[in-house]
Short mmCIF file of N, CA and C in Angstrom, two decimals:
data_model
loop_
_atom_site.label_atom_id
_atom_site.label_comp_id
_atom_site.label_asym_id
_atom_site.label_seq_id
_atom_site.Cartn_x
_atom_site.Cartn_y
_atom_site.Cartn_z
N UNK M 1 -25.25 3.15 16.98
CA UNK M 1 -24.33 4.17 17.45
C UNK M 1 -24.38 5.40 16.56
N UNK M 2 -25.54 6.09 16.63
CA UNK M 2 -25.55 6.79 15.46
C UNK M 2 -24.72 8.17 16.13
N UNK M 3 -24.08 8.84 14.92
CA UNK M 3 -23.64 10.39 16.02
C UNK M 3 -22.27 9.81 16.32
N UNK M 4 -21.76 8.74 15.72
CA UNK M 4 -20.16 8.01 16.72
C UNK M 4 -19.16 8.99 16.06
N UNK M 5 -19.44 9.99 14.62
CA UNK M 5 -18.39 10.45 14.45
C UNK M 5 -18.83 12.04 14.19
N UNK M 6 -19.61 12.16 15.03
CA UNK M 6 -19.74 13.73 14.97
C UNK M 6 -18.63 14.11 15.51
N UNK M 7 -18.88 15.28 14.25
CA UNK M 7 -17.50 16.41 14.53
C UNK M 7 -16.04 15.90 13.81
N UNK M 8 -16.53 14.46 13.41
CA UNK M 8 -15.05 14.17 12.88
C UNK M 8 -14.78 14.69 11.62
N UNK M 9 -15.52 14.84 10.29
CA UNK M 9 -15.68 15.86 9.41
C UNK M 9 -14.91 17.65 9.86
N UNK M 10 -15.69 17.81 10.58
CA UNK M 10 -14.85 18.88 10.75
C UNK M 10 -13.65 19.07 11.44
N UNK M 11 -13.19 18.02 12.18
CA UNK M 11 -11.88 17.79 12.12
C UNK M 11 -11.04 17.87 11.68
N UNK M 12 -11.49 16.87 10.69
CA UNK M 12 -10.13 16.45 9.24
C UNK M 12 -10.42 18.21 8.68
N UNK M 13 -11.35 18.39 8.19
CA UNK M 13 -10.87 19.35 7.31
C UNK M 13 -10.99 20.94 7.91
N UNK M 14 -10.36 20.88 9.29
CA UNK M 14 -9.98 21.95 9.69
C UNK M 14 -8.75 21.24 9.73
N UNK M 15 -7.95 20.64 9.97
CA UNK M 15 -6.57 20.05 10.44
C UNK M 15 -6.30 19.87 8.64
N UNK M 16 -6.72 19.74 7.63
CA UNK M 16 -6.64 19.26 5.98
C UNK M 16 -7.46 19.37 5.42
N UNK M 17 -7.37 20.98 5.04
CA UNK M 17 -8.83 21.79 4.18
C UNK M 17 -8.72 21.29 2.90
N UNK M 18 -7.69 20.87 2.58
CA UNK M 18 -7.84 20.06 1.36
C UNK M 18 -8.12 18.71 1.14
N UNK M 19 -8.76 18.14 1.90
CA UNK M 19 -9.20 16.97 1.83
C UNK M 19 -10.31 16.65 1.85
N UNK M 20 -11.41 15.82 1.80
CA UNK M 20 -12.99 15.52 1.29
C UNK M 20 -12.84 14.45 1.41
N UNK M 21 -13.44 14.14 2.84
CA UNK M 21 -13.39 12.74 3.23
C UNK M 21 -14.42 12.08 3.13
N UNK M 22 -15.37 12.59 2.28
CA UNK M 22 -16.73 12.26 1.90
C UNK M 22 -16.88 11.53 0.25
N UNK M 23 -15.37 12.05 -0.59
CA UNK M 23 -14.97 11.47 -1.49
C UNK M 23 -13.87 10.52 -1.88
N UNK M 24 -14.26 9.13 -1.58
CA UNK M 24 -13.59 7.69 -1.83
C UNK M 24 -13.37 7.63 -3.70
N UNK M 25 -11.87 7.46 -3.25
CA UNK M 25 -11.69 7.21 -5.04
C UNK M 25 -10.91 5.87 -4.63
N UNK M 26 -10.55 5.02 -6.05
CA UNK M 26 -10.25 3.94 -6.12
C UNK M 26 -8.78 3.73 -5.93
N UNK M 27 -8.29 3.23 -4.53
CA UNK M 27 -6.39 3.96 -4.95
C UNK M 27 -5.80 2.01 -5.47
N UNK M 28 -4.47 2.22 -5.82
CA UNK M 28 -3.81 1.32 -6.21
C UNK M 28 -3.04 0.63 -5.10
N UNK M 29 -3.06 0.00 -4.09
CA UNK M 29 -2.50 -0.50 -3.19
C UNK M 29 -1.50 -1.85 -3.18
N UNK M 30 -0.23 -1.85 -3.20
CA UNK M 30 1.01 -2.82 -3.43
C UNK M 30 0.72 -3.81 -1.89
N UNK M 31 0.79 -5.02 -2.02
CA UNK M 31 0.78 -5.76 -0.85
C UNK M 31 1.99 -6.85 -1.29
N UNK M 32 3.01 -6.67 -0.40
CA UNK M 32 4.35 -7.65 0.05
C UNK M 32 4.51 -8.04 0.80
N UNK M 33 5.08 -9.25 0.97
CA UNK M 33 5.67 -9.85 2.69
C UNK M 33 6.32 -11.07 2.31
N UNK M 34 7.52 -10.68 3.00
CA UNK M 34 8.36 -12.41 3.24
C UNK M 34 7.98 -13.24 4.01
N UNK M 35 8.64 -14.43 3.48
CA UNK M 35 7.98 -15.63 3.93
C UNK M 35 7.64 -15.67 5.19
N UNK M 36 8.58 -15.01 6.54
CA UNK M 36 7.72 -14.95 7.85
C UNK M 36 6.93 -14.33 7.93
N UNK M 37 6.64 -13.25 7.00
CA UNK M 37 5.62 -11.91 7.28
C UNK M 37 4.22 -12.57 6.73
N UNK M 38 4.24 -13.73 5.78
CA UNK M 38 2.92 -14.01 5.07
C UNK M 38 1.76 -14.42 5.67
N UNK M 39 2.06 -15.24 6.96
CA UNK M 39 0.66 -15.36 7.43
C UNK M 39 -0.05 -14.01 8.65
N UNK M 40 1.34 -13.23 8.89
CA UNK M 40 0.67 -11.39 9.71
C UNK M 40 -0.20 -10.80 8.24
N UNK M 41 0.57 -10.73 7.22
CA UNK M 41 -0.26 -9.94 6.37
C UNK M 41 -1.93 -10.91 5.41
N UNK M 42 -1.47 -12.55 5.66
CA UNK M 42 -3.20 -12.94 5.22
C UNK M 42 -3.79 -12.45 6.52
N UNK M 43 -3.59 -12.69 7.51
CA UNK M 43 -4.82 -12.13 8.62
C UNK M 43 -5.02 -10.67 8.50
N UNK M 44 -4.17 -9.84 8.12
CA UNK M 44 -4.04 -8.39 8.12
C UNK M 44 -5.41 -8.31 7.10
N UNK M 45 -5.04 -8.66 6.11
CA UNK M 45 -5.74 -9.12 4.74
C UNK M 45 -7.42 -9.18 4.55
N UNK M 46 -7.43 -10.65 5.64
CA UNK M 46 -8.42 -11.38 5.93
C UNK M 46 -9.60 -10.53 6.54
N UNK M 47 -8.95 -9.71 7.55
CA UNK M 47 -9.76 -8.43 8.62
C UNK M 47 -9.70 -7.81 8.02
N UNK M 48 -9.62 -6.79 6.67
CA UNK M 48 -9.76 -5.82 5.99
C UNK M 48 -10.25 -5.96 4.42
N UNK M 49 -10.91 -6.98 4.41
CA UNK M 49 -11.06 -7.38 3.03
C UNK M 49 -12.35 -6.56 3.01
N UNK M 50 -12.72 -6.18 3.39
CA UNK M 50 -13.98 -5.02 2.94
C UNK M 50 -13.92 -4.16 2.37
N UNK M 51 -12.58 -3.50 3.27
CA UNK M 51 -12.27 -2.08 2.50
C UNK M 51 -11.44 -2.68 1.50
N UNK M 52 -10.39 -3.65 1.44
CA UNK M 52 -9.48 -4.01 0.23
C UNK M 52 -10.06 -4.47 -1.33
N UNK M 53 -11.45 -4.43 -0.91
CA UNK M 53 -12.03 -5.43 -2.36
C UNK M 53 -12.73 -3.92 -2.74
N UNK M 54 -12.62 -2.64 -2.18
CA UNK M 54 -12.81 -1.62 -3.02
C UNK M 54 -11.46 -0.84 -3.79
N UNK M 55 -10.41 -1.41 -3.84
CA UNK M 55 -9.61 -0.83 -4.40
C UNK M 55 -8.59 -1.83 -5.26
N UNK M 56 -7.56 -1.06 -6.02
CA UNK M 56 -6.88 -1.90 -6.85
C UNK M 56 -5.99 -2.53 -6.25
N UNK M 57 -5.40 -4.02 -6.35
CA UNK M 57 -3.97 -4.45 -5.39
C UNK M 57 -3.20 -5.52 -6.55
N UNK M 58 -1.75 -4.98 -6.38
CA UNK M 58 -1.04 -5.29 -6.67
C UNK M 58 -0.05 -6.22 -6.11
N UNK M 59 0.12 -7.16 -6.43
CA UNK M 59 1.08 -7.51 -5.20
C UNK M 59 2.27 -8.89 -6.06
N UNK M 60 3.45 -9.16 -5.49
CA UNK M 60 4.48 -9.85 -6.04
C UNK M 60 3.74 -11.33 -5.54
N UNK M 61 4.70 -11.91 -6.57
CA UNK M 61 4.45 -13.72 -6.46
C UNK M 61 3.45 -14.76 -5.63
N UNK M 62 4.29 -14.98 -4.76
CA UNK M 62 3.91 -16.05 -4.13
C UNK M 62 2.39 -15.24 -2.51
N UNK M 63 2.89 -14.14 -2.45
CA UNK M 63 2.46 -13.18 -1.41
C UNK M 63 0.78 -12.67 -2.14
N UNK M 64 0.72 -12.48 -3.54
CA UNK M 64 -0.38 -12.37 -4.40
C UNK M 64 -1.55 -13.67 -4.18
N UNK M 65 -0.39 -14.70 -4.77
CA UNK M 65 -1.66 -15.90 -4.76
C UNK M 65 -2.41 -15.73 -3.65
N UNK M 66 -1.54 -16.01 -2.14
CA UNK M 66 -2.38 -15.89 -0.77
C UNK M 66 -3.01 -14.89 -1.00
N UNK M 67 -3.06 -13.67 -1.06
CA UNK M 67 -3.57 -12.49 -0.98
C UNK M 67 -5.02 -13.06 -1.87
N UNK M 68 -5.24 -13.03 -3.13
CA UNK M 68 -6.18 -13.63 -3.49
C UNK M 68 -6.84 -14.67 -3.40
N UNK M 69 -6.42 -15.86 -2.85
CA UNK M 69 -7.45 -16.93 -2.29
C UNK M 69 -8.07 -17.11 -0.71
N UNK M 70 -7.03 -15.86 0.04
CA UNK M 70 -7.74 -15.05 1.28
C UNK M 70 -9.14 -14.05 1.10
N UNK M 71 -9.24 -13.58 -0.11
CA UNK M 71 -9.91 -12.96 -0.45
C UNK M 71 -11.17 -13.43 -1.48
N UNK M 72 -10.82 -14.45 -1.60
CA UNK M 72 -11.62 -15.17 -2.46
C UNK M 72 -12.52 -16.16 -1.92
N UNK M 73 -11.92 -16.52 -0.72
CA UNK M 73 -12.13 -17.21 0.15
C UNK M 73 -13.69 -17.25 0.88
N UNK M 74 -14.91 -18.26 0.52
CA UNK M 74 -15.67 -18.31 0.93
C UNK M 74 -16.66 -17.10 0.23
N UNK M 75 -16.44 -16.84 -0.91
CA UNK M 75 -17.26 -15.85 -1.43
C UNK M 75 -18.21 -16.27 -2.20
N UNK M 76 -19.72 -15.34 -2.27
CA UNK M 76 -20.65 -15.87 -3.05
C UNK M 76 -20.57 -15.65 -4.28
N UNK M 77 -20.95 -15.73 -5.45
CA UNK M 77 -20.87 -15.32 -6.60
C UNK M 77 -21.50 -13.33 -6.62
N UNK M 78 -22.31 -13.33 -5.86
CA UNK M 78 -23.05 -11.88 -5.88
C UNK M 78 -21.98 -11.02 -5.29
N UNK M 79 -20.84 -11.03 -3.98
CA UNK M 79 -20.10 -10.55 -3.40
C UNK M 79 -19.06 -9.58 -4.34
N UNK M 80 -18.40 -8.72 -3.92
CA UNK M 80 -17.56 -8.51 -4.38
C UNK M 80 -16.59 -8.87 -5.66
N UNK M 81 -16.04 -8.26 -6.16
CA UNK M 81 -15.05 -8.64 -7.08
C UNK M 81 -13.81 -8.27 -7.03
N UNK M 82 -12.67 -8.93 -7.21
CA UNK M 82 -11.31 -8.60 -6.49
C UNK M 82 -10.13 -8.12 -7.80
N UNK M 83 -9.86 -7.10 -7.54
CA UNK M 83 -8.92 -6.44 -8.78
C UNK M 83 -7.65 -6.71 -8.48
N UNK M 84 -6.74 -7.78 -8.99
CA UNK M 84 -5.55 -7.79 -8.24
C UNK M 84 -4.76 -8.37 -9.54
N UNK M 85 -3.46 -7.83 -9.61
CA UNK M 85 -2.59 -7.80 -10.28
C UNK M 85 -1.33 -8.98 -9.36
N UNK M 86 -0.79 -9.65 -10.11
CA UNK M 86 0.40 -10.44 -9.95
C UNK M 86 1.24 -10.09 -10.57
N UNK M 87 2.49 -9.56 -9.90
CA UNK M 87 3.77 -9.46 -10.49
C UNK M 87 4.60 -10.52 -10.20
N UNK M 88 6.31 -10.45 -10.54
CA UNK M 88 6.84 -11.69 -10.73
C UNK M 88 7.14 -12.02 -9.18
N UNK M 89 7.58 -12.62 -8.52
CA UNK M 89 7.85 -13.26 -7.37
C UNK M 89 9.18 -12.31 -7.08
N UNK M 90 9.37 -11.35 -5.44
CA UNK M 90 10.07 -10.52 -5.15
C UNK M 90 11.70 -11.25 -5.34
N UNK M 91 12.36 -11.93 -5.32
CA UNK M 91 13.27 -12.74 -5.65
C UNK M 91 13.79 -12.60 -7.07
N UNK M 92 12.56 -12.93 -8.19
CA UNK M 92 13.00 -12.96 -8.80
C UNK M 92 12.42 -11.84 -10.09
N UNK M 93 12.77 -10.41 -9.52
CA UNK M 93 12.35 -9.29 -10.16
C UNK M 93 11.05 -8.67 -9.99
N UNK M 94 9.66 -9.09 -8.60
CA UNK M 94 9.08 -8.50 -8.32
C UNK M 94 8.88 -7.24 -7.93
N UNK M 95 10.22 -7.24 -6.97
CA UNK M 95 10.02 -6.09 -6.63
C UNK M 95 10.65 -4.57 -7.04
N UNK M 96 11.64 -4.76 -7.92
CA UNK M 96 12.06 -4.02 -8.74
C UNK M 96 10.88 -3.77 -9.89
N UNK M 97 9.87 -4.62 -10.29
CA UNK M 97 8.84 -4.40 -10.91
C UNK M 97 7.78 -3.05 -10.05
N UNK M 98 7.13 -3.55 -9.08
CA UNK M 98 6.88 -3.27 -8.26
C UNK M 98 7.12 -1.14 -8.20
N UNK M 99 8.36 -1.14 -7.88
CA UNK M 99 9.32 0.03 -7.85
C UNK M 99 8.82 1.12 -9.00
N UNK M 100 9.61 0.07 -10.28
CA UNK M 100 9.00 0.75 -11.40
C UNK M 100 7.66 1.30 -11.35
N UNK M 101 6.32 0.56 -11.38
CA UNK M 101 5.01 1.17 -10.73
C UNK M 101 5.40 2.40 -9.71
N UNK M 102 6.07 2.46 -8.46
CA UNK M 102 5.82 3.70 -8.05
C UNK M 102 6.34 4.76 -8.43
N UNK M 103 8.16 4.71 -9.42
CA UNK M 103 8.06 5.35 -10.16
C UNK M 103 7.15 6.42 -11.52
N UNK M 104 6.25 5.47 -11.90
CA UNK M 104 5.40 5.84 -12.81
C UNK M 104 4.22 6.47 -12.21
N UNK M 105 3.86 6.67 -11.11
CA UNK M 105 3.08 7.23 -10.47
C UNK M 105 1.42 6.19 -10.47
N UNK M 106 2.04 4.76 -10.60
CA UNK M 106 0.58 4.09 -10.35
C UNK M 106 0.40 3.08 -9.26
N UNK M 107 1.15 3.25 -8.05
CA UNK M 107 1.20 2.99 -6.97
C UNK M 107 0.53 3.65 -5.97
N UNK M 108 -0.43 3.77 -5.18
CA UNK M 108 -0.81 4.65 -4.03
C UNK M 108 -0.52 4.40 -2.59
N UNK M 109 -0.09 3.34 -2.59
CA UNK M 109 0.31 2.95 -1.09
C UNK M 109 0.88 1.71 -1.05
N UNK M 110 1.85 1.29 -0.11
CA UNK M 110 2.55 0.47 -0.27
C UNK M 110 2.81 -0.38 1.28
N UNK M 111 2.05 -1.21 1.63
CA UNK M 111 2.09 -2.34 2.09
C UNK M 111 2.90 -3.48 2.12
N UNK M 112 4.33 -3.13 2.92
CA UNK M 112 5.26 -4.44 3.00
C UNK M 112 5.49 -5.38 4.27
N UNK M 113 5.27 -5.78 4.22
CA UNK M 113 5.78 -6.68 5.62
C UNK M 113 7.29 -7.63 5.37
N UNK M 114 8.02 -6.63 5.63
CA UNK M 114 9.41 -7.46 5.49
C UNK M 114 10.38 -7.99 7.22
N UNK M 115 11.02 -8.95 6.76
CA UNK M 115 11.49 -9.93 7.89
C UNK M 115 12.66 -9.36 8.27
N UNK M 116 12.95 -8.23 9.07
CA UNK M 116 14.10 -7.54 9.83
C UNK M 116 14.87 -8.67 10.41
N UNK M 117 14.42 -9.73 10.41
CA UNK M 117 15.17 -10.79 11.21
C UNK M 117 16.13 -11.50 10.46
N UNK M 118 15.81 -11.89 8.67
CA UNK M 118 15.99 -13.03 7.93
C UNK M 118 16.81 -11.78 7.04
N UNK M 119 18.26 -12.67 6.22
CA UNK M 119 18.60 -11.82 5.15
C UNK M 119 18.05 -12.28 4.14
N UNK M 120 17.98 -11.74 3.09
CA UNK M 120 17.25 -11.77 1.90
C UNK M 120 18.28 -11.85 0.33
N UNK M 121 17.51 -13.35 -0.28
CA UNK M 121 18.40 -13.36 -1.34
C UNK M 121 18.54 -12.29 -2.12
N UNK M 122 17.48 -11.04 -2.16
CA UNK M 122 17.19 -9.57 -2.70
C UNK M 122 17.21 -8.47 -2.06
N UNK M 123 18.26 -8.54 -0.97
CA UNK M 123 18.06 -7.21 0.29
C UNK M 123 18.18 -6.39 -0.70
N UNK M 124 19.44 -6.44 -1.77
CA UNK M 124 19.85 -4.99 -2.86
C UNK M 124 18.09 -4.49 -3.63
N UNK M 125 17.57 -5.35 -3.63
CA UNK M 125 16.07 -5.48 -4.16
C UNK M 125 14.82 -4.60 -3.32
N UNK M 126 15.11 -5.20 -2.28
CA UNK M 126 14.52 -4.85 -0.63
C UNK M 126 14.50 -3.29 -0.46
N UNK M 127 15.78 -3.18 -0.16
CA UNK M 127 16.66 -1.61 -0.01
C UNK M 127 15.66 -0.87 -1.60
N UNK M 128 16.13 -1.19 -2.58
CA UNK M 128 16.14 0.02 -3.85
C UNK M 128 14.62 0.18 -3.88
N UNK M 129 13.39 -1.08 -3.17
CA UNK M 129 12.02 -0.57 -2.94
C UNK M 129 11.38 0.21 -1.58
N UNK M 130 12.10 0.28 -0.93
CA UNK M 130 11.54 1.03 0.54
C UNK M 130 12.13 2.57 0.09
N UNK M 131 13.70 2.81 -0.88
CA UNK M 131 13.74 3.68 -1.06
C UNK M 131 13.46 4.62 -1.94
N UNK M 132 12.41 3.53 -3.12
CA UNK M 132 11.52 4.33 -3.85
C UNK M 132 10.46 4.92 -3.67
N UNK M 133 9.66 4.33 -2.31
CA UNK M 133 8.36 4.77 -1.71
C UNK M 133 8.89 5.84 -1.25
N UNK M 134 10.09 5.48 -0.11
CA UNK M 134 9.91 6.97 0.29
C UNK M 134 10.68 8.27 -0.58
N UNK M 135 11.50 7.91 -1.38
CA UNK M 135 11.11 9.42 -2.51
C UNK M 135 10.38 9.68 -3.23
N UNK M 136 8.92 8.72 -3.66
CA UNK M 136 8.17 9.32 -4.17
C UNK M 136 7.06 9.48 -3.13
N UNK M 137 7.15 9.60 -2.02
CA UNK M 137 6.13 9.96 -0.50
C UNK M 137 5.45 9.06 -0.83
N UNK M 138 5.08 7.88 -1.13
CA UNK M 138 3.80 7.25 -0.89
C UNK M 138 4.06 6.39 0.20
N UNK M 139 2.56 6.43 1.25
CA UNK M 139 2.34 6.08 2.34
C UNK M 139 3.00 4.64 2.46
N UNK M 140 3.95 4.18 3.12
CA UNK M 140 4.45 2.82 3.21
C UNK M 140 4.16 2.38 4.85
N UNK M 141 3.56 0.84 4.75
CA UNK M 141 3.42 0.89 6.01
C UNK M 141 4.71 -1.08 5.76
N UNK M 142 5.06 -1.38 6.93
CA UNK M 142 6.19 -1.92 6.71
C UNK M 142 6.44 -2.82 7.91
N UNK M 143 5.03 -2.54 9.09
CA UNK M 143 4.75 -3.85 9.92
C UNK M 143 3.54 -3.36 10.12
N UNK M 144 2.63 -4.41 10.89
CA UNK M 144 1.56 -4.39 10.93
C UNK M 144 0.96 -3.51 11.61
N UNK M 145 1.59 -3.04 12.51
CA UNK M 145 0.86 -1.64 13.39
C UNK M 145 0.41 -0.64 12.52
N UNK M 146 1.52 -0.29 11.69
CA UNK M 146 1.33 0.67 10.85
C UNK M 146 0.39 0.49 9.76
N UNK M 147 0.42 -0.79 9.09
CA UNK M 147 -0.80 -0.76 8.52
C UNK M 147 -1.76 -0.77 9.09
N UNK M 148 -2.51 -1.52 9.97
CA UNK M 148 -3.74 -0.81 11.09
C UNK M 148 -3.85 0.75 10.46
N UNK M 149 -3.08 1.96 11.16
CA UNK M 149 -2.84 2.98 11.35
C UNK M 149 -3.40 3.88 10.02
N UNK M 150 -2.49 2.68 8.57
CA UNK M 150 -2.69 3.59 7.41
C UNK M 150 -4.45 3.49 7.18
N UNK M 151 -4.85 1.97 7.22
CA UNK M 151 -5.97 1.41 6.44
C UNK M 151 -7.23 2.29 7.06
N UNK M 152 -7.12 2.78 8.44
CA UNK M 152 -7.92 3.04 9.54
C UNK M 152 -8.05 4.46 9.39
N UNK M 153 -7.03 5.29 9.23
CA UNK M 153 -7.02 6.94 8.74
C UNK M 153 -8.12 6.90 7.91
N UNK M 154 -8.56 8.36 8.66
CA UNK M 154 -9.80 9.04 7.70
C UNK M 154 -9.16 9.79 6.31
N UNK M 155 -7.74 9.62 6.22
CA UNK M 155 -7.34 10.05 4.88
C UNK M 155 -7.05 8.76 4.03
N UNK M 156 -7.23 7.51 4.67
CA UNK M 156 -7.37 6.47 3.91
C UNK M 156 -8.23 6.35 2.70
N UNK M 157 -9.50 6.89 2.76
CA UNK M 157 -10.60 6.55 1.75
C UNK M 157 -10.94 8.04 0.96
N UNK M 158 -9.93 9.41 1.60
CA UNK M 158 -10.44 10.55 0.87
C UNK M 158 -9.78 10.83 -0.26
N UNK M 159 -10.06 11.93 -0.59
CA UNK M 159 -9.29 12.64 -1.99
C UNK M 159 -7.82 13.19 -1.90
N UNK M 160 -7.01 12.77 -0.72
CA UNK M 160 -5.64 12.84 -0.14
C UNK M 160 -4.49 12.36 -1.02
N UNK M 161 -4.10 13.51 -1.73
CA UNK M 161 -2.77 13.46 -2.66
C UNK M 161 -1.57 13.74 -1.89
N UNK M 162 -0.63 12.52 -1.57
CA UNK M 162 0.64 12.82 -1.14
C UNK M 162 1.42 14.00 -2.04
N UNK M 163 2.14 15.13 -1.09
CA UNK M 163 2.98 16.04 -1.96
C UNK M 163 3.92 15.49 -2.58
N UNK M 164 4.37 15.74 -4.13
CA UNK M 164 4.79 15.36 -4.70
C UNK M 164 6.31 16.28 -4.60
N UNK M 165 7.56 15.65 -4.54
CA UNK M 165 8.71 16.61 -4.86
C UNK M 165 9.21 17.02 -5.98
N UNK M 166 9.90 17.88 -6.34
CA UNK M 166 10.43 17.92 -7.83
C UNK M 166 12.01 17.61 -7.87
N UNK M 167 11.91 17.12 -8.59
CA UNK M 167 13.03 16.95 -9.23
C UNK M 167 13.95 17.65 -10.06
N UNK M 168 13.39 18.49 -10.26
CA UNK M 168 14.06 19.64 -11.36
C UNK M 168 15.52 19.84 -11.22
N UNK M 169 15.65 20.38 -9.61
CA UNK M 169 17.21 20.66 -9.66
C UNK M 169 18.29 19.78 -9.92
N UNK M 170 17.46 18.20 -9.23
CA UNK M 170 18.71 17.68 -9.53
C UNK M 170 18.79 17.11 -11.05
N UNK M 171 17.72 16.76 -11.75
CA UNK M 171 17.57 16.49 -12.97
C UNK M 171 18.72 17.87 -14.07
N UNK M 172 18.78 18.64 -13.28
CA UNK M 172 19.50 20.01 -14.08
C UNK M 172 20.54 20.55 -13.86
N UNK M 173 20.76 19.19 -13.01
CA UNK M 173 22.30 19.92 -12.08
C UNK M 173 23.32 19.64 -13.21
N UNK M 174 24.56 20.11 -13.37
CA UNK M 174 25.91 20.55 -14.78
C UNK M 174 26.98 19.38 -13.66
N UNK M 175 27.09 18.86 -14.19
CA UNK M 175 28.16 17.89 -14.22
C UNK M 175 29.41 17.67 -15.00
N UNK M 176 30.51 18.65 -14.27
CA UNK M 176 32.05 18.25 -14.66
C UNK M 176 32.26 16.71 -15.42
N UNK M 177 32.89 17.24 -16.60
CA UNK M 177 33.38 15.85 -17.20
C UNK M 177 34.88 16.35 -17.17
#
């Protein structure tokens, strides 16, 4: 199928002149999911382990192990090599770990699959990480459509820096005592 993406180059970077989709850098990618979400995100996983074993992944507890023996899974010694970080189990301070990382700016995308259905012994946990992604803009995808959507973008693999906000004002705002 040669020619399948003519013109798509000039697409992107007439629609995002700042982008260079010809340059793949290594991003840091967070992978979560509760216990119903764990076997949507190993298949999610499983079908994308091509592109996932080129980048860094992070991911909490019990959701990590799978993540890495999905990925590990049936590999030759010559294959790939898998960069993945384990944090503590979302329950019990993962994901407030987690957070911290996107605070610090070493998070690039954030992959959760959480159970809208089930309450959570950490919803306060839950809540304070969906609302760290989205004030520090990084791409959160949060069911599986959307990840499709993120992994599949031609700004997936480019030189695509989410805008960053400042903080200044409120960091400087005078507070009545």
């Amino acid at each position: 199928m040669t020619g399948q993406f003519t013109g798509l180059p000039e697409i992107v970077s007439r629609a995002w002149p700042q982008i260079n989709i010809f340059e793949m850098r290594i991003l840091t990618i967070a992978l979560v999911a509760h216990d119903n979400r764990k076997k949507d995100l190993i298949e999610w996983v499983e079908f994308n382990k091509g592109t996932l074993a080129n980048h860094k992944l992070v991911c909490t507890g019990t959701t990590g192990r799978m993540v890495e023996a999905a990925l590990t899974q049936n590999r030759r010694k010559d294959d790939f090599n898998i960069d993945i970080t384990l944090l503590k189990s979302g329950p019990l301070g993962g994901d407030q770990q987690l957070g911290a990382l996107i605070c610090e700016g070493k998070i690039d995308m954030l992959f959760f699959l959480w159970d809208p259905m089930q309450p959570q012994p950490h919803d306060v946990d839950v809540k304070a990480l969906l609302r760290i992604s989205s004030l520090y803009n990084i791409p959160t995808a949060t069911n599986r459509s959307t990840a499709d959507f993120l992994i599949s973008s031609p700004l997936f693999e480019s030189d695509y820096t989410p805008k960053k906000k400042s903080f200044s004002d409120y960091l400087g705002r005078s507070i009545d005592l």
